[in-house]
Short mmCIF file of N, CA and C in Angstrom, two decimals:
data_model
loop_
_atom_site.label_atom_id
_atom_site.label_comp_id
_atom_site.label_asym_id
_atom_site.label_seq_id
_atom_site.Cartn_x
_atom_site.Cartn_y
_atom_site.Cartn_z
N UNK A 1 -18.76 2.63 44.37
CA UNK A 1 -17.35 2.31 44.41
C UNK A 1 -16.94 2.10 45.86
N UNK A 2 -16.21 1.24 46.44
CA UNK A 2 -16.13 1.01 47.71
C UNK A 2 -14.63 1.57 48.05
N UNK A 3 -14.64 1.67 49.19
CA UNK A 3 -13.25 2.80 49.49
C UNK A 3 -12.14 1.51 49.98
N UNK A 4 -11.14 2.32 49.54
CA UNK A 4 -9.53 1.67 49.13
C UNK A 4 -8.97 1.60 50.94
N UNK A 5 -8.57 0.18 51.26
CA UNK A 5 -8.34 0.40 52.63
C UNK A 5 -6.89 -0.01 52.28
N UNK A 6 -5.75 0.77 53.68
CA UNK A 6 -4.73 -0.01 53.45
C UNK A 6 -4.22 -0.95 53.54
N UNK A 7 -3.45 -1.08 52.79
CA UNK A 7 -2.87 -3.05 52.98
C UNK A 7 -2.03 -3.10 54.28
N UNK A 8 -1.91 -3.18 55.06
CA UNK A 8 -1.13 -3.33 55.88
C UNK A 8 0.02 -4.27 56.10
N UNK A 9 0.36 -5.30 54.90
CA UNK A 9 1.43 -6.18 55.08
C UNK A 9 2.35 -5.50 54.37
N UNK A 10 2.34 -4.54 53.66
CA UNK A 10 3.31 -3.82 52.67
C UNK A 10 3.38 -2.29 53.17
N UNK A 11 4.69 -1.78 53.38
CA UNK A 11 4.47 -0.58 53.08
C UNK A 11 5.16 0.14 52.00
N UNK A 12 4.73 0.97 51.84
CA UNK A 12 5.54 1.67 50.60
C UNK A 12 7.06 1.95 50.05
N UNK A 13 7.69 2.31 51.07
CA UNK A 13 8.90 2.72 51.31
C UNK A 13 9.63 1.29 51.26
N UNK A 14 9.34 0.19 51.89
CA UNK A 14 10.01 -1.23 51.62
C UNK A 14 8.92 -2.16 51.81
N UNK A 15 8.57 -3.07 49.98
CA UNK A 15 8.48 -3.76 50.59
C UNK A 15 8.48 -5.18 50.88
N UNK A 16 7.13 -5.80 51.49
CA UNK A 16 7.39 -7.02 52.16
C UNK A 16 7.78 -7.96 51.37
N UNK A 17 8.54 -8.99 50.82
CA UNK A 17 8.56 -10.28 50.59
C UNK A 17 7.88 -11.55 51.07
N UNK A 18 6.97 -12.30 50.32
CA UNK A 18 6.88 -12.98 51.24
C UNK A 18 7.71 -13.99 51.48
N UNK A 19 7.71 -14.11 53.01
CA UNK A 19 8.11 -15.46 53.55
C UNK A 19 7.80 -16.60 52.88
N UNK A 20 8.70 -17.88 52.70
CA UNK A 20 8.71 -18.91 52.37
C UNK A 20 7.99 -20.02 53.28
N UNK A 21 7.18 -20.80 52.98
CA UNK A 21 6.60 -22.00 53.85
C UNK A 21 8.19 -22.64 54.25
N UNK A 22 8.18 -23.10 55.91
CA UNK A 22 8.88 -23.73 56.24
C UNK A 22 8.80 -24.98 55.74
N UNK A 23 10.25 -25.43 55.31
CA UNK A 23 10.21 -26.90 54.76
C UNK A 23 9.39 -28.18 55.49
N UNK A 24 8.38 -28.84 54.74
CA UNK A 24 8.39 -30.38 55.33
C UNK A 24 9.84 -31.32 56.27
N UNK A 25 8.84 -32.01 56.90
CA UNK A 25 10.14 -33.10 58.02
C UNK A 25 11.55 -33.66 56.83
N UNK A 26 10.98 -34.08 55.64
CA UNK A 26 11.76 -34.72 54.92
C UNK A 26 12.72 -33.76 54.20
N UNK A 27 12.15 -33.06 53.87
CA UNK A 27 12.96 -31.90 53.00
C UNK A 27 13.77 -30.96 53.80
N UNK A 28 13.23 -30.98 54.73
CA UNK A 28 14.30 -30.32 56.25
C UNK A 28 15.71 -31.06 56.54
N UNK A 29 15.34 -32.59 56.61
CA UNK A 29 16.23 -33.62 56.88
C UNK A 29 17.38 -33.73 55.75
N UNK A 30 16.70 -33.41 54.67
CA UNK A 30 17.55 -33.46 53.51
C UNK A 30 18.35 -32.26 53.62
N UNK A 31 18.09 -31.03 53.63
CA UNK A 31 18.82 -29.94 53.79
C UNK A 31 19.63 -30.24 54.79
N UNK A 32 19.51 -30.48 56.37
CA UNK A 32 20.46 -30.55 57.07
C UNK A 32 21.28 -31.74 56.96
N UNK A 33 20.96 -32.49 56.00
CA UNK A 33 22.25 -33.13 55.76
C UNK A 33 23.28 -32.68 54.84
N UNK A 34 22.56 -32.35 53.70
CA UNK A 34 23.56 -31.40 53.26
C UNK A 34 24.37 -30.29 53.45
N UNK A 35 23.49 -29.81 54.15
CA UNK A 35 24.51 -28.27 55.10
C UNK A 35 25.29 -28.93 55.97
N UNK A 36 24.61 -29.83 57.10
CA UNK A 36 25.74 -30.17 57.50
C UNK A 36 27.03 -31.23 57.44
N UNK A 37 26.40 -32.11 56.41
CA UNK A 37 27.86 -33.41 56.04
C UNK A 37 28.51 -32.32 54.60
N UNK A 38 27.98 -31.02 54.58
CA UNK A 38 28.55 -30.17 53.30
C UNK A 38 30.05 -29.49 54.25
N UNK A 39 29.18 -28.60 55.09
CA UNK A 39 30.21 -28.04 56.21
C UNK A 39 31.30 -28.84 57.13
N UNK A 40 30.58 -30.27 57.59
CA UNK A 40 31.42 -31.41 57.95
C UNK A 40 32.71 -31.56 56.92
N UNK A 41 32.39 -31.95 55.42
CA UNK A 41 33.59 -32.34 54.89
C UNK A 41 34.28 -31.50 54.71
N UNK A 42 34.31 -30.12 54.43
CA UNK A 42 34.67 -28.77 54.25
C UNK A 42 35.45 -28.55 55.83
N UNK A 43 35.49 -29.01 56.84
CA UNK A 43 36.13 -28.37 58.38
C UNK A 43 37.19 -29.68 58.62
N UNK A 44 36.76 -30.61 57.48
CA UNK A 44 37.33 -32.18 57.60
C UNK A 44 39.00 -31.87 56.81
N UNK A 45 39.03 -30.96 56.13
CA UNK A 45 39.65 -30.24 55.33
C UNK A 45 40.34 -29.44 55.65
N UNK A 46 39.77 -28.53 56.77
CA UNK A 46 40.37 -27.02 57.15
C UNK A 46 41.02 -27.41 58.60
N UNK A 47 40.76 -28.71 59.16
CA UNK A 47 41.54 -28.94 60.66
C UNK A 47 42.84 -28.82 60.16
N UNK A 48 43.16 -30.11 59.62
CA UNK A 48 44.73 -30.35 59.08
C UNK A 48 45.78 -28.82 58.70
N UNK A 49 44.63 -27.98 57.90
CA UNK A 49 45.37 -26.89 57.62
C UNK A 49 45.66 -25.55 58.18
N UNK A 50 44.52 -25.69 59.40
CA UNK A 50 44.60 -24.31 60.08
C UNK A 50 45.93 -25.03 61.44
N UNK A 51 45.94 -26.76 61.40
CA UNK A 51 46.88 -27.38 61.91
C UNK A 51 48.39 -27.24 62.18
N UNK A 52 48.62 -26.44 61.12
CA UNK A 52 49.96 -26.20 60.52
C UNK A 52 50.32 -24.95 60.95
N UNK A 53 49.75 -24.19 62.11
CA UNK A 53 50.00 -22.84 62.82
C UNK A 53 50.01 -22.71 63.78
N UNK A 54 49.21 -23.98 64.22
CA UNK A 54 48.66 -23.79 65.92
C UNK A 54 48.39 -25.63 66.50
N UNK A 55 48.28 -25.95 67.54
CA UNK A 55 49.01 -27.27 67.72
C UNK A 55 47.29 -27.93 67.32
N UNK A 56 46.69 -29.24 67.19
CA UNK A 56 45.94 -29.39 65.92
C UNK A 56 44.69 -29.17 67.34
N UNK A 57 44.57 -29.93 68.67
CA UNK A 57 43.79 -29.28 69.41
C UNK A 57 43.16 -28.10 69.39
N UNK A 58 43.93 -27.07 69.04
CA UNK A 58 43.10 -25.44 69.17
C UNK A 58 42.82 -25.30 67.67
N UNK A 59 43.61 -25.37 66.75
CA UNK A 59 42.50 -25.99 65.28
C UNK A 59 41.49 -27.05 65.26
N UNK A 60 41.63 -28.27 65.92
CA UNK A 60 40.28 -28.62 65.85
C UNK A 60 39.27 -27.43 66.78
N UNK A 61 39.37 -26.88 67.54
CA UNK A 61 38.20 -26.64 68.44
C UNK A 61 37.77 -25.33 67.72
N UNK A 62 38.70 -24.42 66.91
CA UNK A 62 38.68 -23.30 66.54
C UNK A 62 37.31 -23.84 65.16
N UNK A 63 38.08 -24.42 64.65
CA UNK A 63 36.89 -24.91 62.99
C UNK A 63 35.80 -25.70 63.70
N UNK A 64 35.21 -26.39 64.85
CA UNK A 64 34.07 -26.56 65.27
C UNK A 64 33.71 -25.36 65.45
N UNK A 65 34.32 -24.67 65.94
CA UNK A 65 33.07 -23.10 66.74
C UNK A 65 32.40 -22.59 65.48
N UNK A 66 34.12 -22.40 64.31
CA UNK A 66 33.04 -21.70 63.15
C UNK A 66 32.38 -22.30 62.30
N UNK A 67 32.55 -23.72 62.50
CA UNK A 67 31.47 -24.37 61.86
C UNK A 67 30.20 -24.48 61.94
N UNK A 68 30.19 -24.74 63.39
CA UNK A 68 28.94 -24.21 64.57
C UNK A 68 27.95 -23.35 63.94
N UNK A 69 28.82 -22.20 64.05
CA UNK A 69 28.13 -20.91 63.53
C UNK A 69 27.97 -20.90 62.56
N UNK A 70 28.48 -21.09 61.29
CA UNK A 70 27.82 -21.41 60.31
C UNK A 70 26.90 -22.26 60.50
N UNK A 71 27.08 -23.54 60.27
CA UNK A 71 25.55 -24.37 60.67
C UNK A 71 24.26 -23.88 61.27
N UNK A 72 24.48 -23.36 61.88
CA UNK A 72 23.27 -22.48 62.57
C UNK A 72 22.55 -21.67 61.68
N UNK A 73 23.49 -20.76 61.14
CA UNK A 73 22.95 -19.93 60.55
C UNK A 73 22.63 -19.90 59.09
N UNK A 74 23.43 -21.23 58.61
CA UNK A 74 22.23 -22.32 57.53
C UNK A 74 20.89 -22.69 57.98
N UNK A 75 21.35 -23.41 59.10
CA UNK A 75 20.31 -24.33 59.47
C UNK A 75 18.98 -23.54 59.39
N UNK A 76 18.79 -21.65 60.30
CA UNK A 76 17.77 -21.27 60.49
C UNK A 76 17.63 -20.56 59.02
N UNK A 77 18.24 -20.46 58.37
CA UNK A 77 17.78 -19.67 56.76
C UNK A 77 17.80 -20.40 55.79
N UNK A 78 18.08 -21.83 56.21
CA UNK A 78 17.68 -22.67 54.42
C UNK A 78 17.25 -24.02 55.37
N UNK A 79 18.07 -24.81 56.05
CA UNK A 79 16.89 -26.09 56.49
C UNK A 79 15.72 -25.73 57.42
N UNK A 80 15.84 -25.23 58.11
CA UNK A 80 14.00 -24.55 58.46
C UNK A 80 13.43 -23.85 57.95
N UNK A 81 14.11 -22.88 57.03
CA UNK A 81 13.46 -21.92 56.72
C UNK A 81 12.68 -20.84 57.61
N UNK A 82 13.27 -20.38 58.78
CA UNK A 82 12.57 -19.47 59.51
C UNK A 82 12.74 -18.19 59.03
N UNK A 83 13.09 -17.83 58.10
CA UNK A 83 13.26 -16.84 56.63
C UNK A 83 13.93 -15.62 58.06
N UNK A 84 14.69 -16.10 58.79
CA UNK A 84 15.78 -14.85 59.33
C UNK A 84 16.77 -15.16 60.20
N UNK A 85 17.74 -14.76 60.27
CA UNK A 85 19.06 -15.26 61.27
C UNK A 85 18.93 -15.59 62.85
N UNK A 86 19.56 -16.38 62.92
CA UNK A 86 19.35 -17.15 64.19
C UNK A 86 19.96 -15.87 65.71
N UNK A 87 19.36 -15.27 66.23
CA UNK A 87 20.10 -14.79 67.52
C UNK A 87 21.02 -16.13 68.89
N UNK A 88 21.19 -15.01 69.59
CA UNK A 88 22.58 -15.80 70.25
C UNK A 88 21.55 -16.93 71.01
N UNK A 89 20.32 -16.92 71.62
CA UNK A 89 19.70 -18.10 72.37
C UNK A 89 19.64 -19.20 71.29
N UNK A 90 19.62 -19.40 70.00
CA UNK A 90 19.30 -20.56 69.01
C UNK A 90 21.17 -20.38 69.04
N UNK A 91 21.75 -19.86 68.73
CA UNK A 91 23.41 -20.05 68.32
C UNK A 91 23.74 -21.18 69.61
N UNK A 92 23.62 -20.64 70.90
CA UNK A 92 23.87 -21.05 71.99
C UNK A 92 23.18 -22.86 72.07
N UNK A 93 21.97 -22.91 72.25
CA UNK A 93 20.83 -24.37 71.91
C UNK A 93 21.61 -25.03 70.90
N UNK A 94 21.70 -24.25 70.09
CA UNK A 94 22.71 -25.66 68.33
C UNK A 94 23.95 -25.53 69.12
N UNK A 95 24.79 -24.63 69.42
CA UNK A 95 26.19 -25.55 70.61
C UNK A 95 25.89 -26.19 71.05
N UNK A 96 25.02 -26.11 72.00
CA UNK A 96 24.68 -27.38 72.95
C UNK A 96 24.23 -28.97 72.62
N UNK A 97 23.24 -28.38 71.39
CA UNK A 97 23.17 -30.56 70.76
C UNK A 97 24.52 -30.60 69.92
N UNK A 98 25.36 -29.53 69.49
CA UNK A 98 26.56 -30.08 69.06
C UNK A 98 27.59 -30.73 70.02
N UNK A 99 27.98 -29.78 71.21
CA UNK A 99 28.16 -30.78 71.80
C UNK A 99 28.13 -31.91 72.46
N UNK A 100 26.47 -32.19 72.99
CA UNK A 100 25.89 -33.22 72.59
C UNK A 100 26.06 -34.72 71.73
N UNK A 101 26.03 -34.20 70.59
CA UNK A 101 26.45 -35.14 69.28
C UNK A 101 27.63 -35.44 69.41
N UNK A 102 28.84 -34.52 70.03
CA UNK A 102 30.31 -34.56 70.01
C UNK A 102 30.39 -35.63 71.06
N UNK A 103 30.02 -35.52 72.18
CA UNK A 103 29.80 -36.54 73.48
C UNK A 103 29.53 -37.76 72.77
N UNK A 104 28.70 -37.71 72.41
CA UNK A 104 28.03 -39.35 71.84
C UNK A 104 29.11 -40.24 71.20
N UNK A 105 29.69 -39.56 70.09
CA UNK A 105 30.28 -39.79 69.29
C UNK A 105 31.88 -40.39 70.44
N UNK A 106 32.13 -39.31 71.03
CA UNK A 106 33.41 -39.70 71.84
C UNK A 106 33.04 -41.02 72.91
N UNK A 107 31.98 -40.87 73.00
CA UNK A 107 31.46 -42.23 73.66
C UNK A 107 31.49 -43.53 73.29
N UNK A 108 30.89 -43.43 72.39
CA UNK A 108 30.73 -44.59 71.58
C UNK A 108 32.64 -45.11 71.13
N UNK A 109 33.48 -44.42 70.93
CA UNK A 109 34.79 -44.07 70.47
C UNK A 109 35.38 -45.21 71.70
N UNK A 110 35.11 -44.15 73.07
CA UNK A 110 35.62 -45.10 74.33
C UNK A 110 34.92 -46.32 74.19
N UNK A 111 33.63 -46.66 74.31
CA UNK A 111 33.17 -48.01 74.18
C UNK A 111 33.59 -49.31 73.43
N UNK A 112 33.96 -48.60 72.30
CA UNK A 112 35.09 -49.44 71.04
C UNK A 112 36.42 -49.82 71.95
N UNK A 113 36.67 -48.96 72.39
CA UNK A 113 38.00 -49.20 73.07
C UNK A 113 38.31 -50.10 74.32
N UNK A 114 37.25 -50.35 74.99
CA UNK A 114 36.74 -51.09 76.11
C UNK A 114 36.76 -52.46 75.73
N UNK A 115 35.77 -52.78 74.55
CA UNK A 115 35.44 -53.54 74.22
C UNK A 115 36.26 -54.83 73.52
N UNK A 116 37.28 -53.76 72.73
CA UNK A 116 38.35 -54.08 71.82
C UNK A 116 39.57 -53.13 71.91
N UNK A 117 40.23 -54.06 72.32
CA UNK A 117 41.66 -53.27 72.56
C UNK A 117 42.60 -52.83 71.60
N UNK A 118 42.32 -52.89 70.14
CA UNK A 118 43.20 -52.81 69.13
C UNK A 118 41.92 -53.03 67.94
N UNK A 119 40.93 -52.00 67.66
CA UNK A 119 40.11 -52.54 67.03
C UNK A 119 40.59 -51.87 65.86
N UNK A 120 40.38 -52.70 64.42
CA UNK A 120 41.18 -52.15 63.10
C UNK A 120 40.56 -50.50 62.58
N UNK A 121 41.14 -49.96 61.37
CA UNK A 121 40.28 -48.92 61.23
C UNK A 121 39.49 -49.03 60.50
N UNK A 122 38.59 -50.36 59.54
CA UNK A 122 37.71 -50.18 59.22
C UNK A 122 36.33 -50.13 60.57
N UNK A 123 36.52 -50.56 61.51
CA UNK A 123 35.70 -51.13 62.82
C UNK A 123 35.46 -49.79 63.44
N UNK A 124 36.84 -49.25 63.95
CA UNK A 124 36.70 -47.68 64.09
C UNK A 124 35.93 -46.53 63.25
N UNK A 125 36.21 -46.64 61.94
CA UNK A 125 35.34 -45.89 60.94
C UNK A 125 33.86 -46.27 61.27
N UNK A 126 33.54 -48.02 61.15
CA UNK A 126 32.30 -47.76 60.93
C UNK A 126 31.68 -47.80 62.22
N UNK A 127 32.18 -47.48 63.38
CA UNK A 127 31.66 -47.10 64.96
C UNK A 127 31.47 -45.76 64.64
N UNK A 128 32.54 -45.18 64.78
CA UNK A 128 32.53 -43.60 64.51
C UNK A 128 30.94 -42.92 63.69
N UNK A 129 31.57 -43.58 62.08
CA UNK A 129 30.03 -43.26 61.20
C UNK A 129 28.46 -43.68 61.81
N UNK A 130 28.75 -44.52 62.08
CA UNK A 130 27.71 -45.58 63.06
C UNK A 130 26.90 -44.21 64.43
N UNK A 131 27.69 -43.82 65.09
CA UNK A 131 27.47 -42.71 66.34
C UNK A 131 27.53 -41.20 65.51
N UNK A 132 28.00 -41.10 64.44
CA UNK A 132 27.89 -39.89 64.35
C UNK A 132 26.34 -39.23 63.32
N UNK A 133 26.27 -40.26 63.00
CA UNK A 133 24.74 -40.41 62.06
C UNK A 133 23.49 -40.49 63.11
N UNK A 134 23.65 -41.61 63.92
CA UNK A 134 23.06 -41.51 65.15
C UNK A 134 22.47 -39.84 65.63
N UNK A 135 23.81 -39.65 66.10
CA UNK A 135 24.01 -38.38 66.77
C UNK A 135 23.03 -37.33 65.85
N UNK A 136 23.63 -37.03 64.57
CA UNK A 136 23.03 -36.06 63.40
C UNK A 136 21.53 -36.30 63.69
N UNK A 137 21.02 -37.26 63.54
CA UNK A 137 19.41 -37.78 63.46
C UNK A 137 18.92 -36.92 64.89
N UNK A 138 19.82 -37.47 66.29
CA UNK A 138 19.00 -36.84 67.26
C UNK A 138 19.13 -35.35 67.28
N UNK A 139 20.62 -34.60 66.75
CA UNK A 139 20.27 -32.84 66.16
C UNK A 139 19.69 -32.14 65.60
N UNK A 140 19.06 -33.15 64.87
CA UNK A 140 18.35 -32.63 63.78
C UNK A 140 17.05 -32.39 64.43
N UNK A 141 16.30 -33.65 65.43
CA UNK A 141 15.24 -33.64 66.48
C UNK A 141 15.20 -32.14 66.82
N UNK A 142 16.24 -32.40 67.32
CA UNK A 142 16.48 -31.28 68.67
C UNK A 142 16.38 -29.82 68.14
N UNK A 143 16.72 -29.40 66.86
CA UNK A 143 16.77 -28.27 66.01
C UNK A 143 15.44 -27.97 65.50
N UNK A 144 15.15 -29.29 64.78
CA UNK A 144 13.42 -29.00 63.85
C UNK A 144 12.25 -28.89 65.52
N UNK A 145 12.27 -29.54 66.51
CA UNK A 145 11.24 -29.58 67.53
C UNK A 145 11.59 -28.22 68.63
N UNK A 146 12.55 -28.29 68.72
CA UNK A 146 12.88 -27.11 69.84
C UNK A 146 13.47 -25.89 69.54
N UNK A 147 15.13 -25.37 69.04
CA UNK A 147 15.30 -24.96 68.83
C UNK A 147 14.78 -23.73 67.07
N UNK A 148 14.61 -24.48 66.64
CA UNK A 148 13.64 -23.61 65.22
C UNK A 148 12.09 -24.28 64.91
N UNK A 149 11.37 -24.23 66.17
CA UNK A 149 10.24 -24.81 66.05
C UNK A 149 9.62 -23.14 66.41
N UNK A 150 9.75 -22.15 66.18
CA UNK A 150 8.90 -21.32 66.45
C UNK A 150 8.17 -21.06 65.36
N UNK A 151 6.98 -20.57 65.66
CA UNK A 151 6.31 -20.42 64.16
C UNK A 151 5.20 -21.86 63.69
N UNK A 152 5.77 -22.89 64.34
CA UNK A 152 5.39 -24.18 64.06
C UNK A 152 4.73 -24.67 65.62
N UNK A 153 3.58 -25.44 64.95
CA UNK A 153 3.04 -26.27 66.49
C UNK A 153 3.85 -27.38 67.06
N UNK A 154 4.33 -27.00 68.09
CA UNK A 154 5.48 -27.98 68.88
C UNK A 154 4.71 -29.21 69.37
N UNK A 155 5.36 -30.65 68.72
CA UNK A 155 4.44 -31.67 69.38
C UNK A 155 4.63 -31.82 71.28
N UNK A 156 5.09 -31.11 71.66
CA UNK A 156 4.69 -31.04 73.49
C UNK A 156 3.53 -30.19 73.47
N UNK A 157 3.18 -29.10 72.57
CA UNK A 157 1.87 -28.11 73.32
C UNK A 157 0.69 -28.74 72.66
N UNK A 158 -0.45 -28.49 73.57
CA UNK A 158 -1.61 -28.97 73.53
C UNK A 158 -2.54 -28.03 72.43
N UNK A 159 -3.21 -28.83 71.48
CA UNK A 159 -3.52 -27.54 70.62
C UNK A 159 -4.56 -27.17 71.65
N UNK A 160 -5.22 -25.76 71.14
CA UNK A 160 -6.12 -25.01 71.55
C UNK A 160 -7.32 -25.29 70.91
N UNK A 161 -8.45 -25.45 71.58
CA UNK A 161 -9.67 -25.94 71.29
C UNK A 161 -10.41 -24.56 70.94
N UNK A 162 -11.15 -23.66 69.98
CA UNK A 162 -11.71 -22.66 70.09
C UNK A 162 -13.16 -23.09 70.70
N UNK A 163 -12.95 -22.47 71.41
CA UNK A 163 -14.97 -22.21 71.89
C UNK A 163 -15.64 -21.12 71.30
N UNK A 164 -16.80 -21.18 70.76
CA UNK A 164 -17.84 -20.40 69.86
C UNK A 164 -18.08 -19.47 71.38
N UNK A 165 -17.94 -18.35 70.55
CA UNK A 165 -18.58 -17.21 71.98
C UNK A 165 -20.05 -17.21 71.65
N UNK A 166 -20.75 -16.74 72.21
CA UNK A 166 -22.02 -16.37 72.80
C UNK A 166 -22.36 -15.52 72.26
N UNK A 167 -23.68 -15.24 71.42
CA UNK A 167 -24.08 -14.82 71.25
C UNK A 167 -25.01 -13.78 71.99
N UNK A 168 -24.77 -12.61 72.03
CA UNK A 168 -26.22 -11.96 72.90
C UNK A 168 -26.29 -10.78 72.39
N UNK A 169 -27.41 -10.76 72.35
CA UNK A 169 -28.29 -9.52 71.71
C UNK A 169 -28.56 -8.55 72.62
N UNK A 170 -28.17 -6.83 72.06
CA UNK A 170 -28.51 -6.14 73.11
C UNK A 170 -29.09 -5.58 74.04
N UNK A 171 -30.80 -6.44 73.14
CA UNK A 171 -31.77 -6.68 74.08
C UNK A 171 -31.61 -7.56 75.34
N UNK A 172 -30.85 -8.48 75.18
CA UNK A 172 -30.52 -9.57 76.39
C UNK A 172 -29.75 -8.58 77.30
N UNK A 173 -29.05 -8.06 77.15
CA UNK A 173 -28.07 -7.79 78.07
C UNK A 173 -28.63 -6.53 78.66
N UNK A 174 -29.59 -5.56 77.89
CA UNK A 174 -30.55 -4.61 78.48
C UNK A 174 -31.44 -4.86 79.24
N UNK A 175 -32.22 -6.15 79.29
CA UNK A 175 -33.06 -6.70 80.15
C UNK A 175 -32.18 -7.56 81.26
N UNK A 176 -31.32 -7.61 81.39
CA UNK A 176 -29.98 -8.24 82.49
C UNK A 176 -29.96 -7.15 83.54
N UNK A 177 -29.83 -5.94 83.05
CA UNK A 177 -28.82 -4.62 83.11
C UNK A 177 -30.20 -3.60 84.22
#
């Protein structure tokens, strides 16, 4: 009968679940669109009304932050699946391509305006949609490669080549010695 060793991924008192495989590129992409054009139309909603208390500037900026944060903390527990909550260095990184994306978007906004001095609002809409899809595509980069790429081989690092160790017998190393 061979003796019972312990499992070491479980312990008794709690235990382990396993972790979920992080989603594929596509199925990632799909989730963060839904989390985020879900949370988008949902804050698209809550400007106007948190509007009605405070002048619409500090409601818009107030429902980005907590949108932010939510998003994030979708993003790292259902579109990556890094099966645990995002700390403040990933909270902080997803502000940053948000505002990012926010830049772009306001960019592209001025560029319309440059360009065309009175441009209608279907032209505006589809600039806007036009830069903000844009934008989403390069967050999404920036989230799946950098920010929730841990766990995963980052296409910047070089894989690691294993080298076969050496064999030597303790006769070799006694006749060395």
């Amino acid at each position: 009968m061979e003796p019972k060793t312990a499992d070491r991924t479980q312990s008794p008192s709690s235990p382990s679940l396993p972790s979920p495989a992080a989603p594929g590129p596509l199925a990632s992409f799909v989730r963060f669109v839904v989390c985020g054009g879900g949370i988008g139309v949902l804050s698209s909603f809550a400007v106007p009304l948190v509007a009605m208390t405070m002048p619409w500037a500090v409601a818009n900026a107030v429902i980005t932050v907590v949108s932010t944060l939510l998003c994030t903390e979708l993003h790292a527990l259902f579109t990556f699946g890094t099966g645990r909550r995002p700390g403040w260095r990933r909270h902080l990184q997803s502000s940053g391509s948000a505002a990012a994306a926010y830049a772009v978007t306001c960019a592209a906004m001025f560029l319309l305006h440059v360009i065309q001095s009175a441009p209608g609002m279907l032209t505006e809409q589809a600039v806007y949609l036009t830069a903000s899809g844009l934008a989403g595509i390069g967050r999404f980069l920036v989230l799946r490669l950098f920010v929730f790429a841990s766990g995963r081989k980052s296409p910047l690092r070089r894989p690691v080549l294993p080298l076969p160790r050496p064999a030597l017998t303790q006769a070799a190393v006694a006749a060395t010695c």
